[in-house]
Amino acid sequence: MRDINLFTIRVFVMVYESLNSLSVANALNVAPSKISRCLSALRHALGDPLFIRRQYGFEPTPTADKLYPYFQQILCLLGQINENTNDTSTPPQRHYVIYAPPTLSCRLGSVLKRRADEEGKELSLSVRPLSASGPEDLLQGRADLMLSFKASEKERLSSRFITTGELLYVVARDDHPVWQRPPNNMLDAIINYPFLVTECPAFNDRIDPLELYAMDQGRHLKLAGKAGVLSEVSDYLMDSDAITFIGARTAAEYLAHFPGISIRQMSEPEFQLLHDRCPPPNYYLIGRKEEGSVPSWLVETLCEFVHESVTETEGAHHKGANDIFPSHLRPSMAP
């Protein structure tokens, strides 16, 4: 263990918390290969794989589960030492924990760090997958903010409505037969194929809008599974006839970089048809009510990020969407 440095420890803790090595690389502003080397060094030192790649994301091994609290304690103690040894005129750096659904995790860390640089602030943060334990973690101080699809009912938590989703992208492999359909007539074709649900807890974790649509058509939608980690979606789609929906521009941009995957923005008429019985998702920012617990610039940046990711911002439907994707992956818009 003597060759394991603090950076490697921080990488392990962040990968354990997010189960997504790419998001960790983005958050730390390093190449993904550096994250892989750190994990490889740790695996070699411990003689354990630490993380096993499953169909929908990483799964920590029992050794990783045991190691995590000790490594997390090391980082906390280091933070306390730095706080006590810093000049009193310099405010101590605080580590923020933000819960976000998989479709909003892409680029979130890098956007927040870039804004921190503009503000002249030091920012240490972890972006973790949204889960049912999020509200309780906020109350117990284990997390600072949570992006959610519904408001919290807990008295000590405040909920800020951000916006309602206006975008939906259809994602499948390049040679999928569904791409032969015209943009305004895809839904009836989509329900002929297995559907991979990209999970959005509190929105489609029980039943997806496409399931309701299929039921209304007297059809049965075949579910291929549920993906809670965006990085595994492309692998699943490449090896099957499955199709999935993504509701955030940043997530679509992320998936567009995978070879063999095509993306098309759903037309406005079909978007409305799909959400006839199940309204589009609402987005909320949830945090503790304590005044000043999170800086206002961080809160505002989060809200701006969500709004720009899930709504038809000015010019996005015609110009911005084409800027996001390579020419062969641009969403096909309805005439």
GROMACS .gro file of C-alpha atoms in nm:
model
  335
    1MET     CA    1   0.000   0.000   0.000
    2ARG     CA    2   0.298   0.233   0.028
    3ASP     CA    3   0.275   0.323  -0.343
    4ILE     CA    4  -0.087   0.439  -0.311
    5ASN     CA    5  -0.101   0.818  -0.300
    6LEU     CA    6  -0.378   1.053  -0.189
    7PHE     CA    7  -0.492   1.116  -0.545
    8THR     CA    8  -0.552   0.743  -0.593
    9ILE     CA    9  -0.748   0.734  -0.268
   10ARG     CA   10  -0.962   1.024  -0.383
   11VAL     CA   11  -1.022   0.851  -0.718
   12PHE     CA   12  -1.135   0.533  -0.542
   13VAL     CA   13  -1.376   0.723  -0.315
   14MET     CA   14  -1.527   0.918  -0.606
   15VAL     CA   15  -1.565   0.607  -0.826
   16TYR     CA   16  -1.723   0.420  -0.536
   17GLU     CA   17  -1.971   0.704  -0.481
   18SER     CA   18  -2.062   0.760  -0.847
   19LEU     CA   19  -1.998   0.412  -0.997
   20ASN     CA   20  -1.891   0.598  -1.310
   21SER     CA   21  -1.523   0.641  -1.391
   22LEU     CA   22  -1.587   0.885  -1.677
   23SER     CA   23  -1.776   1.128  -1.453
   24VAL     CA   24  -1.487   1.111  -1.205
   25ALA     CA   25  -1.239   1.195  -1.481
   26ASN     CA   26  -1.456   1.492  -1.579
   27ALA     CA   27  -1.490   1.609  -1.220
   28LEU     CA   28  -1.114   1.591  -1.161
   29ASN     CA   29  -1.037   1.734  -1.506
   30VAL     CA   30  -0.803   1.449  -1.598
   31ALA     CA   31  -0.795   1.194  -1.880
   32PRO     CA   32  -1.004   0.876  -1.826
   33SER     CA   33  -0.683   0.676  -1.872
   34LYS     CA   34  -0.543   0.833  -1.555
   35ILE     CA   35  -0.845   0.713  -1.359
   36SER     CA   36  -0.793   0.363  -1.503
   37ARG     CA   37  -0.426   0.365  -1.402
   38CYS     CA   38  -0.511   0.467  -1.046
   39LEU     CA   39  -0.768   0.190  -1.011
   40SER     CA   40  -0.529  -0.060  -1.168
   41ALA     CA   41  -0.256   0.032  -0.918
   42LEU     CA   42  -0.499  -0.008  -0.631
   43ARG     CA   43  -0.623  -0.342  -0.763
   44HIS     CA   44  -0.265  -0.467  -0.791
   45ALA     CA   45  -0.178  -0.352  -0.439
   46LEU     CA   46  -0.485  -0.513  -0.284
   47GLY     CA   47  -0.514  -0.820  -0.506
   48ASP     CA   48  -0.883  -0.750  -0.565
   49PRO     CA   49  -1.078  -0.620  -0.870
   50LEU     CA   50  -1.260  -0.367  -0.646
   51PHE     CA   51  -1.524  -0.288  -0.913
   52ILE     CA   52  -1.697  -0.540  -1.138
   53ARG     CA   53  -1.851  -0.416  -1.462
   54ARG     CA   54  -2.214  -0.522  -1.480
   55GLN     CA   55  -2.468  -0.469  -1.755
   56TYR     CA   56  -2.579  -0.133  -1.618
   57GLY     CA   57  -2.272  -0.005  -1.433
   58PHE     CA   58  -1.999  -0.083  -1.183
   59GLU     CA   59  -2.065  -0.299  -0.880
   60PRO     CA   60  -1.823  -0.269  -0.584
   61THR     CA   61  -1.675  -0.591  -0.446
   62PRO     CA   62  -1.695  -0.675  -0.073
   63THR     CA   63  -1.334  -0.554  -0.043
   64ALA     CA   64  -1.430  -0.218  -0.192
   65ASP     CA   65  -1.725  -0.194   0.049
   66LYS     CA   66  -1.490  -0.247   0.343
   67LEU     CA   67  -1.224  -0.012   0.208
   68TYR     CA   68  -1.453   0.282   0.131
   69PRO     CA   69  -1.521   0.408   0.488
   70TYR     CA   70  -1.149   0.398   0.573
   71PHE     CA   71  -1.044   0.587   0.260
   72GLN     CA   72  -1.325   0.836   0.310
   73GLN     CA   73  -1.205   0.891   0.667
   74ILE     CA   74  -0.852   0.954   0.540
   75LEU     CA   75  -0.979   1.229   0.311
   76CYS     CA   76  -1.191   1.380   0.589
   77LEU     CA   77  -0.897   1.382   0.831
   78LEU     CA   78  -0.675   1.538   0.567
   79GLY     CA   79  -0.936   1.809   0.517
   80GLN     CA   80  -0.943   1.877   0.891
   81ILE     CA   81  -0.563   1.897   0.904
   82ASN     CA   82  -0.558   2.142   0.616
   83GLU     CA   83  -0.831   2.346   0.782
   84ASN     CA   84  -0.639   2.368   1.109
   85THR     CA   85  -0.309   2.455   0.944
   86ASN     CA   86  -0.445   2.711   0.697
   87ASP     CA   87  -0.400   3.079   0.757
   88THR     CA   88  -0.705   3.207   0.946
   89SER     CA   89  -0.768   3.461   0.672
   90THR     CA   90  -0.830   3.181   0.420
   91PRO     CA   91  -1.168   3.008   0.454
   92PRO     CA   92  -1.140   2.626   0.462
   93GLN     CA   93  -1.236   2.438   0.148
   94ARG     CA   94  -1.557   2.242   0.183
   95HIS     CA   95  -1.651   1.925  -0.004
   96TYR     CA   96  -2.000   1.929  -0.154
   97VAL     CA   97  -2.203   1.619  -0.238
   98ILE     CA   98  -2.474   1.648  -0.504
   99TYR     CA   99  -2.723   1.377  -0.600
  100ALA     CA  100  -2.836   1.378  -0.963
  101PRO     CA  101  -3.022   1.142  -1.199
  102PRO     CA  102  -2.800   0.969  -1.458
  103THR     CA  103  -2.928   1.190  -1.743
  104LEU     CA  104  -2.804   1.503  -1.562
  105SER     CA  105  -2.472   1.368  -1.430
  106CYS     CA  106  -2.284   1.420  -1.756
  107ARG     CA  107  -2.065   1.732  -1.748
  108LEU     CA  108  -2.228   1.854  -1.427
  109GLY     CA  109  -1.904   1.839  -1.229
  110SER     CA  110  -1.701   2.016  -1.497
  111VAL     CA  111  -1.966   2.289  -1.540
  112LEU     CA  112  -1.970   2.359  -1.166
  113LYS     CA  113  -1.590   2.365  -1.144
  114ARG     CA  114  -1.566   2.602  -1.438
  115ARG     CA  115  -1.815   2.836  -1.269
  116ALA     CA  116  -1.613   2.812  -0.946
  117ASP     CA  117  -1.304   2.923  -1.136
  118GLU     CA  118  -1.499   3.221  -1.273
  119GLU     CA  119  -1.603   3.310  -0.918
  120GLY     CA  120  -1.245   3.270  -0.793
  121LYS     CA  121  -1.352   2.989  -0.560
  122GLU     CA  122  -1.202   2.651  -0.480
  123LEU     CA  123  -1.458   2.373  -0.529
  124SER     CA  124  -1.439   2.012  -0.420
  125LEU     CA  125  -1.745   1.804  -0.503
  126SER     CA  126  -1.884   1.459  -0.574
  127VAL     CA  127  -2.178   1.388  -0.804
  128ARG     CA  128  -2.359   1.074  -0.689
  129PRO     CA  129  -2.649   0.880  -0.844
  130LEU     CA  130  -2.995   0.988  -0.731
  131SER     CA  131  -3.146   0.734  -0.491
  132ALA     CA  132  -3.438   0.690  -0.253
  133SER     CA  133  -3.208   0.767   0.043
  134GLY     CA  134  -3.133   1.115  -0.092
  135PRO     CA  135  -3.370   1.317   0.134
  136GLU     CA  136  -3.247   1.140   0.447
  137ASP     CA  137  -2.884   1.193   0.342
  138LEU     CA  138  -2.959   1.565   0.304
  139LEU     CA  139  -3.109   1.580   0.652
  140GLN     CA  140  -2.813   1.394   0.804
  141GLY     CA  141  -2.558   1.616   0.630
  142ARG     CA  142  -2.426   1.337   0.407
  143ALA     CA  143  -2.531   1.533   0.099
  144ASP     CA  144  -2.579   1.903   0.023
  145LEU     CA  145  -2.810   1.923  -0.279
  146MET     CA  146  -3.030   1.689  -0.478
  147LEU     CA  147  -3.174   1.719  -0.826
  148SER     CA  148  -3.506   1.538  -0.819
  149PHE     CA  149  -3.820   1.481  -1.022
  150LYS     CA  150  -4.052   1.567  -0.736
  151ALA     CA  151  -4.059   1.812  -0.447
  152SER     CA  152  -3.971   1.696  -0.099
  153GLU     CA  153  -4.239   1.678   0.170
  154LYS     CA  154  -3.991   1.690   0.458
  155GLU     CA  155  -4.024   1.996   0.678
  156ARG     CA  156  -3.652   2.070   0.708
  157LEU     CA  157  -3.591   2.052   0.335
  158SER     CA  158  -3.668   2.320   0.078
  159SER     CA  159  -3.769   2.240  -0.280
  160ARG     CA  160  -3.712   2.480  -0.567
  161PHE     CA  161  -3.895   2.413  -0.892
  162ILE     CA  162  -3.654   2.454  -1.183
  163THR     CA  163  -3.845   2.363  -1.500
  164THR     CA  164  -4.045   2.100  -1.689
  165GLY     CA  165  -3.869   1.879  -1.942
  166GLU     CA  166  -3.932   1.964  -2.307
  167LEU     CA  167  -3.686   1.732  -2.482
  168LEU     CA  168  -3.670   1.363  -2.559
  169TYR     CA  169  -3.412   1.180  -2.770
  170VAL     CA  170  -3.454   0.836  -2.926
  171VAL     CA  171  -3.136   0.629  -2.901
  172ALA     CA  172  -3.054   0.303  -3.082
  173ARG     CA  173  -2.774   0.145  -3.281
  174ASP     CA  174  -2.684   0.297  -3.620
  175ASP     CA  175  -2.840   0.023  -3.832
  176HIS     CA  176  -3.161  -0.014  -3.632
  177PRO     CA  177  -3.473  -0.048  -3.854
  178VAL     CA  178  -3.651   0.223  -3.655
  179TRP     CA  179  -3.444   0.491  -3.831
  180GLN     CA  180  -3.633   0.414  -4.152
  181ARG     CA  181  -3.942   0.573  -3.998
  182PRO     CA  182  -4.027   0.940  -4.061
  183PRO     CA  183  -3.966   1.168  -3.760
  184ASN     CA  184  -4.337   1.232  -3.701
  185ASN     CA  185  -4.430   0.864  -3.702
  186MET     CA  186  -4.188   0.675  -3.478
  187LEU     CA  187  -4.381   0.582  -3.162
  188ASP     CA  188  -4.586   0.300  -3.313
  189ALA     CA  189  -4.268   0.151  -3.457
  190ILE     CA  190  -4.069   0.190  -3.134
  191ILE     CA  191  -4.314  -0.022  -2.932
  192ASN     CA  192  -4.242  -0.314  -3.169
  193TYR     CA  193  -3.892  -0.342  -3.018
  194PRO     CA  194  -3.752  -0.409  -2.670
  195PHE     CA  195  -3.734  -0.088  -2.468
  196LEU     CA  196  -3.450  -0.008  -2.229
  197VAL     CA  197  -3.577   0.222  -1.953
  198THR     CA  198  -3.321   0.482  -1.850
  199GLU     CA  199  -3.431   0.516  -1.490
  200CYS     CA  200  -3.543   0.851  -1.351
  201PRO     CA  201  -3.639   0.782  -0.987
  202ALA     CA  202  -3.974   0.936  -0.888
  203PHE     CA  203  -4.066   0.979  -1.255
  204ASN     CA  204  -4.050   0.649  -1.445
  205ASP     CA  205  -3.918   0.406  -1.185
  206ARG     CA  206  -4.257   0.234  -1.164
  207ILE     CA  207  -4.399   0.275  -1.513
  208ASP     CA  208  -4.249   0.456  -1.809
  209PRO     CA  209  -4.460   0.689  -2.027
  210LEU     CA  210  -4.396   0.457  -2.324
  211GLU     CA  211  -4.551   0.168  -2.128
  212LEU     CA  212  -4.867   0.375  -2.079
  213TYR     CA  213  -4.870   0.468  -2.446
  214ALA     CA  214  -4.839   0.102  -2.549
  215MET     CA  215  -5.123   0.006  -2.315
  216ASP     CA  216  -5.346   0.275  -2.467
  217GLN     CA  217  -5.275   0.122  -2.809
  218GLY     CA  218  -5.373  -0.221  -2.681
  219ARG     CA  219  -5.012  -0.332  -2.708
  220HIS     CA  220  -4.766  -0.487  -2.465
  221LEU     CA  221  -4.429  -0.318  -2.441
  222LYS     CA  222  -4.139  -0.561  -2.402
  223LEU     CA  223  -3.897  -0.419  -2.146
  224ALA     CA  224  -3.533  -0.497  -2.213
  225GLY     CA  225  -3.434  -0.382  -1.864
  226LYS     CA  226  -3.364  -0.068  -1.667
  227ALA     CA  227  -3.041   0.130  -1.681
  228GLY     CA  228  -2.940   0.335  -1.379
  229VAL     CA  229  -2.597   0.429  -1.515
  230LEU     CA  230  -2.577   0.615  -1.845
  231SER     CA  231  -2.232   0.486  -1.935
  232GLU     CA  232  -2.368   0.133  -1.983
  233VAL     CA  233  -2.655   0.227  -2.215
  234SER     CA  234  -2.449   0.218  -2.535
  235ASP     CA  235  -2.309  -0.130  -2.466
  236TYR     CA  236  -2.659  -0.269  -2.422
  237LEU     CA  237  -2.800  -0.101  -2.734
  238MET     CA  238  -2.511  -0.210  -2.955
  239ASP     CA  239  -2.577  -0.578  -2.881
  240SER     CA  240  -2.956  -0.581  -2.925
  241ASP     CA  241  -3.261  -0.436  -3.099
  242ALA     CA  242  -3.341  -0.235  -2.787
  243ILE     CA  243  -3.425   0.136  -2.796
  244THR     CA  244  -3.410   0.390  -2.515
  245PHE     CA  245  -3.516   0.750  -2.450
  246ILE     CA  246  -3.293   1.021  -2.305
  247GLY     CA  247  -3.446   1.344  -2.175
  248ALA     CA  248  -3.142   1.571  -2.141
  249ARG     CA  249  -2.933   1.740  -2.409
  250THR     CA  250  -2.607   1.684  -2.219
  251ALA     CA  251  -2.677   1.311  -2.188
  252ALA     CA  252  -2.758   1.288  -2.559
  253GLU     CA  253  -2.431   1.466  -2.635
  254TYR     CA  254  -2.245   1.213  -2.419
  255LEU     CA  255  -2.402   0.912  -2.596
  256ALA     CA  256  -2.345   1.067  -2.939
  257HIS     CA  257  -1.969   1.017  -2.891
  258PHE     CA  258  -2.005   0.636  -2.887
  259PRO     CA  259  -1.938   0.478  -3.230
  260GLY     CA  260  -2.231   0.280  -3.366
  261ILE     CA  261  -2.499   0.476  -3.178
  262SER     CA  262  -2.750   0.708  -3.348
  263ILE     CA  263  -2.975   0.967  -3.185
  264ARG     CA  264  -3.281   1.152  -3.309
  265GLN     CA  265  -3.475   1.415  -3.122
  266MET     CA  266  -3.842   1.321  -3.091
  267SER     CA  267  -4.072   1.552  -3.284
  268GLU     CA  268  -4.298   1.788  -3.093
  269PRO     CA  269  -4.626   1.616  -3.197
  270GLU     CA  270  -4.503   1.275  -3.083
  271PHE     CA  271  -4.356   1.421  -2.763
  272GLN     CA  272  -4.702   1.556  -2.677
  273LEU     CA  273  -4.867   1.228  -2.775
  274LEU     CA  274  -4.630   1.027  -2.557
  275HIS     CA  275  -4.703   1.247  -2.255
  276ASP     CA  276  -5.079   1.260  -2.303
  277ARG     CA  277  -5.145   1.054  -1.989
  278CYS     CA  278  -4.808   1.091  -1.818
  279PRO     CA  279  -4.691   1.455  -1.812
  280PRO     CA  280  -4.325   1.535  -1.884
  281PRO     CA  281  -4.091   1.529  -1.584
  282ASN     CA  282  -4.059   1.826  -1.350
  283TYR     CA  283  -3.717   1.911  -1.210
  284TYR     CA  284  -3.655   2.034  -0.855
  285LEU     CA  285  -3.350   2.135  -0.657
  286ILE     CA  286  -3.373   2.016  -0.298
  287GLY     CA  287  -3.156   2.120  -0.006
  288ARG     CA  288  -3.161   2.194   0.365
  289LYS     CA  289  -3.334   2.511   0.479
  290GLU     CA  290  -3.033   2.634   0.678
  291GLU     CA  291  -2.932   2.976   0.552
  292GLY     CA  292  -2.600   2.984   0.368
  293SER     CA  293  -2.545   2.606   0.373
  294VAL     CA  294  -2.463   2.621  -0.001
  295PRO     CA  295  -2.331   2.930  -0.184
  296SER     CA  296  -2.589   3.104  -0.403
  297TRP     CA  297  -2.368   3.089  -0.715
  298LEU     CA  298  -2.357   2.708  -0.687
  299VAL     CA  299  -2.736   2.689  -0.655
  300GLU     CA  300  -2.792   2.920  -0.950
  301THR     CA  301  -2.542   2.733  -1.168
  302LEU     CA  302  -2.716   2.403  -1.097
  303CYS     CA  303  -3.054   2.548  -1.192
  304GLU     CA  304  -2.913   2.702  -1.511
  305PHE     CA  305  -2.748   2.370  -1.605
  306VAL     CA  306  -3.074   2.178  -1.566
  307HIS     CA  307  -3.279   2.436  -1.754
  308GLU     CA  308  -3.038   2.442  -2.048
  309SER     CA  309  -3.017   2.061  -2.054
  310VAL     CA  310  -3.389   1.974  -2.064
  311THR     CA  311  -3.568   2.266  -2.231
  312GLU     CA  312  -3.590   2.415  -2.577
  313THR     CA  313  -3.371   2.715  -2.502
  314GLU     CA  314  -3.369   2.989  -2.763
  315GLY     CA  315  -3.234   2.854  -3.091
  316ALA     CA  316  -3.160   2.510  -2.947
  317HIS     CA  317  -3.423   2.325  -3.150
  318HIS     CA  318  -3.286   2.438  -3.485
  319LYS     CA  319  -2.929   2.557  -3.425
  320GLY     CA  320  -2.804   2.429  -3.092
  321ALA     CA  321  -2.915   2.072  -3.156
  322ASN     CA  322  -2.705   2.061  -3.472
  323ASP     CA  323  -2.410   2.208  -3.283
  324ILE     CA  324  -2.426   1.921  -3.030
  325PHE     CA  325  -2.403   1.627  -3.268
  326PRO     CA  326  -2.175   1.526  -3.552
  327SER     CA  327  -2.357   1.555  -3.886
  328HIS     CA  328  -2.441   1.184  -3.905
  329LEU     CA  329  -2.588   1.188  -3.552
  330ARG     CA  330  -2.792   1.507  -3.564
  331PRO     CA  331  -3.155   1.478  -3.452
  332SER     CA  332  -3.397   1.467  -3.743
  333MET     CA  333  -3.650   1.745  -3.699
  334ALA     CA  334  -4.006   1.733  -3.825
  335PRO     CA  335  -4.068   1.948  -4.130
   0.00000   0.00000   0.00000
